[in-house]
XYZ file of C-alpha atoms in Angstrom:
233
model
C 34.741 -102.362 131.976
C 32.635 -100.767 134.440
C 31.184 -103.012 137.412
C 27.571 -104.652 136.799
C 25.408 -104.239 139.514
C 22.282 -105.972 139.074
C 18.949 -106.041 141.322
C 16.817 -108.586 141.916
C 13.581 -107.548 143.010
C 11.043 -109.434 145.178
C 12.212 -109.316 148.871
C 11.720 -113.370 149.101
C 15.043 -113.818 146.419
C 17.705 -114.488 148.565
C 20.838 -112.821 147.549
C 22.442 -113.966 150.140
C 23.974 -117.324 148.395
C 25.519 -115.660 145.448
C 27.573 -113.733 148.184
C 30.283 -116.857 148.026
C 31.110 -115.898 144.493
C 33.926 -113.327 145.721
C 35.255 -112.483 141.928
C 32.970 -113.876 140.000
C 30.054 -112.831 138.378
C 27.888 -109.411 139.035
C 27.355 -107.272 141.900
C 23.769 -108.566 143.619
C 21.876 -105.504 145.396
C 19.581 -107.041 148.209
C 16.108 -105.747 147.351
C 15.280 -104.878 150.980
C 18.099 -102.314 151.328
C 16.117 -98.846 152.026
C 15.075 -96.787 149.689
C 18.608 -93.642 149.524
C 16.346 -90.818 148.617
C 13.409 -89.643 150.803
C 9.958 -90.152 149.788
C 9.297 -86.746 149.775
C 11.817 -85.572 147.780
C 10.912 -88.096 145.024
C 7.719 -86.106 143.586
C 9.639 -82.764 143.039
C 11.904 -84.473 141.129
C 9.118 -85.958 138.202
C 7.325 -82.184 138.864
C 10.348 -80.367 137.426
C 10.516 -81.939 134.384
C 6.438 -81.801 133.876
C 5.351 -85.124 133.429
C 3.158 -85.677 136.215
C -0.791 -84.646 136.662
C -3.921 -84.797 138.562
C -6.739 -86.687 138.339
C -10.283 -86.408 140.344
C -11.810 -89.609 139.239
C -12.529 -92.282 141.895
C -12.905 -95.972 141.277
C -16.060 -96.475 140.601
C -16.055 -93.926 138.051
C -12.459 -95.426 136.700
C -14.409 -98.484 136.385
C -17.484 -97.659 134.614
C -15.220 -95.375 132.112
C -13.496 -99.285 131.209
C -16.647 -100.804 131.079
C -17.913 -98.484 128.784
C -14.759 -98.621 126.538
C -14.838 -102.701 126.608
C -18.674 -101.993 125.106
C -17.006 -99.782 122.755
C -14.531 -102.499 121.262
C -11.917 -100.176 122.464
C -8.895 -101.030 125.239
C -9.816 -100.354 128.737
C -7.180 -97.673 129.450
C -7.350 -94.154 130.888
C -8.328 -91.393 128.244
C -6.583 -88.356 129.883
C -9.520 -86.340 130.658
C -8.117 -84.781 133.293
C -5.050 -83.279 131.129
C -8.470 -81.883 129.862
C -8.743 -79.683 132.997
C -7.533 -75.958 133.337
C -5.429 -74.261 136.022
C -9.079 -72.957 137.508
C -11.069 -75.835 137.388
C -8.520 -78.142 139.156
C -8.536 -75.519 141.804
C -12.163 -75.490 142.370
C -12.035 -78.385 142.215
C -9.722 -78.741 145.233
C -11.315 -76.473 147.064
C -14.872 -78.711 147.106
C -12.580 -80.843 148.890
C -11.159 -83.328 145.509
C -7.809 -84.902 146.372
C -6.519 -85.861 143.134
C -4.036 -88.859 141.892
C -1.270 -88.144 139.976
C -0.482 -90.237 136.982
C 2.577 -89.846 134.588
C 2.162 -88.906 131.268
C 3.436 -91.511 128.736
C 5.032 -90.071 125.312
C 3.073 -91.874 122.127
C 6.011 -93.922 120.779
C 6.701 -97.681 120.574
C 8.660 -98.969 123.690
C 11.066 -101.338 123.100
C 13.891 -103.636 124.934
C 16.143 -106.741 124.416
C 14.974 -108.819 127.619
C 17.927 -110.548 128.805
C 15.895 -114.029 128.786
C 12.811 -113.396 126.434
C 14.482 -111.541 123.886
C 13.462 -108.545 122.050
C 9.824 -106.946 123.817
C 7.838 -103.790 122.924
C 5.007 -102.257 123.683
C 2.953 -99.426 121.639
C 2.433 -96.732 124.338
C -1.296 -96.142 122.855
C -2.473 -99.471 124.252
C -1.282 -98.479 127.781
C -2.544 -96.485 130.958
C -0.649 -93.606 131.718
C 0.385 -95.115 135.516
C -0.708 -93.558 138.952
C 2.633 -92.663 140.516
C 1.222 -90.672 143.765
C -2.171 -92.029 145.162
C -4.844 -89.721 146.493
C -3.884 -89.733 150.254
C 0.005 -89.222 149.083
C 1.391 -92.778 149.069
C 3.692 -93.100 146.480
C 3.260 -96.435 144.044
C 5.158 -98.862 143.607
C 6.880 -97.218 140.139
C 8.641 -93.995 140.792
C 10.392 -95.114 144.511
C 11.702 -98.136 142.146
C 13.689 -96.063 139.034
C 14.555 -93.227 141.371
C 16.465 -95.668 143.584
C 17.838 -97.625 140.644
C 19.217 -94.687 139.298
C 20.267 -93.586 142.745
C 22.388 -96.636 143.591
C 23.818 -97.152 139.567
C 22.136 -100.280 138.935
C 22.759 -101.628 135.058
C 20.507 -104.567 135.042
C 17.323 -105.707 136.785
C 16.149 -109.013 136.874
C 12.512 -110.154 137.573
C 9.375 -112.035 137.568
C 7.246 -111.871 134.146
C 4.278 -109.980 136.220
C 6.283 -106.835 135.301
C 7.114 -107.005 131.847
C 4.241 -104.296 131.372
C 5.525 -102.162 134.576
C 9.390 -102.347 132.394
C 7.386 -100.023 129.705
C 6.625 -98.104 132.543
C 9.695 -97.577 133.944
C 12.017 -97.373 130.589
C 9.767 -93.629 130.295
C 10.119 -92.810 133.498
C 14.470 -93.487 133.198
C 14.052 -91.430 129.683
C 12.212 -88.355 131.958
C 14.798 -88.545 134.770
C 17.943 -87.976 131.843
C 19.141 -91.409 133.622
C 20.913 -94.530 132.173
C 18.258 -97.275 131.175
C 19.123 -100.712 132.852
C 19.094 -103.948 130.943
C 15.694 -106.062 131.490
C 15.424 -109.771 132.527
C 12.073 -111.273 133.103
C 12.095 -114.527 134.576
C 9.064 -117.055 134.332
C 7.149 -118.353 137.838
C 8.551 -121.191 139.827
C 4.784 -123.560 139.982
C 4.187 -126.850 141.769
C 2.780 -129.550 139.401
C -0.759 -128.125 139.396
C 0.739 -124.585 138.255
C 0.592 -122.763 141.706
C 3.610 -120.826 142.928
C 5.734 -122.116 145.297
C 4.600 -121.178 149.117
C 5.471 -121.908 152.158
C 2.356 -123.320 153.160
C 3.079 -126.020 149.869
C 6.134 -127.167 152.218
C 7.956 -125.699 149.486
C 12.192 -125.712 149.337
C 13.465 -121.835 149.911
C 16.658 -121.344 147.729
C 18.471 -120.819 150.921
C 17.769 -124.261 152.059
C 18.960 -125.426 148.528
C 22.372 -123.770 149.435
C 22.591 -125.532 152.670
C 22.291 -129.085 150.992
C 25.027 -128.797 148.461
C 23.759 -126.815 145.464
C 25.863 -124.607 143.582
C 24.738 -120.775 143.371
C 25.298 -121.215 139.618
C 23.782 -124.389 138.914
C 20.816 -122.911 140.936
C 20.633 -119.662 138.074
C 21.225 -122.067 135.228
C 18.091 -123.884 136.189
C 16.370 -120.670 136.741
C 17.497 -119.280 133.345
C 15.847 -122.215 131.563
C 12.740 -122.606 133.015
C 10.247 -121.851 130.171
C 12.781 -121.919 127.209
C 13.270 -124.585 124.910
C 15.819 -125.940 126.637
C 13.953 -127.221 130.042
């Protein structure tokens, strides 16, 4: 059986108290470990398989195409008018001095997973934004960095916060367009105080590490975690 290495994202997790389980249990990959394979390398790799393109639009004009769809009755997601363009027109267009995003082209299917805590998800790919990988000044979002480095350092599941279930539909295309192995899912509900905030650390809140230090055990600690928002807490 091969090894399970599993990353938690969010750099405030600390990993760092699961490290007393020598034998037991998965491999834990610190999320603020650097990123193995440059930046710049990262784009050539989603350009030689095609699934990248640019887009001219700016923000305000983003926003008044979603108002107009919300009008419409329809979803407020982006209608490809920009795959629209030709070879010549997106180079006069660069020339009047346009710096384009570049968004990744979703295939129409249904995307679908068996979340490790919420059970089977899916998502129809029609209802979704095709996602800005490369912003306009070159800045790469927070997507393609993330599955190229997963795939980079092997990792077979990923465990995080409910905020990305959409960004897992994503990401599941993007693993399909790099010919890579497609992780197993977890997405784990908030930690709130008792008027449904998150925990801070201006609420005086307790860090896990401190919960280490006063006697809990690592797995108690992701038994508890596991539960929260299931029948069973």
């Amino acid at each position: 059986m091969g090894m399970i290495v599993i990353a938690f994202e969010r750099q405030n997790i600390q990993t760092s108290i699961f490290a007393t389980q020598k034998n037991v249990g998965p491999s834990l990959v610190n999320p603020s470990v650097v990123f193995r394979k440059p930046f710049e390398e990262i784009p050539v790799i989603v350009a030689k398989i095609k699934k990248i393109y640019p887009c001219f639009e700016n923000a305000e004009e983003l926003s008044l195409k979603r108002k107009t769809q919300l009008l419409s009755g329809k979803p407020p997601i982006y209608d490809r008018s920009s795959l629209k363009l030709t070879s010549d027109q997106i180079e006069n267009l660069i020339k009047k001095g346009k710096t384009p995003h570049w968004r990744f082209k979703l295939e129409e299917e249904i995307i679908e997973w068996q979340d490790l805590i919420k059970g089977k998800v899916s998502f129809d790919s029609k209802n979704l934004s095709d996602p800005v990988l490369i912003r306009e000044d070159g800045r790469l979002l927070y997507h393609l960095p993330s599955v190229v480095d997963d795939v980079e350092e092997n990792i077979t599941d990923i465990i995080r916060g409910e905020d990305h279930i959409t960004n897992t539909a994503f990401h599941i295309q993007l693993f399909k367009s790099l010919n890579a192995n497609i992780p197993r899912f977890g997405h784990h509900p908030f930690l709130t105080d008792e008027k449904g905030k998150s925990f801070g650390k201006r609420l005086g809140s307790l860090s896990i590490q401190k919960m280490y230090e006063e006697g809990f055990e690592n797995l108690t600690l992701l038994n508890y975690l596991l539960s929260i928002g299931t029948s069973k807490n």
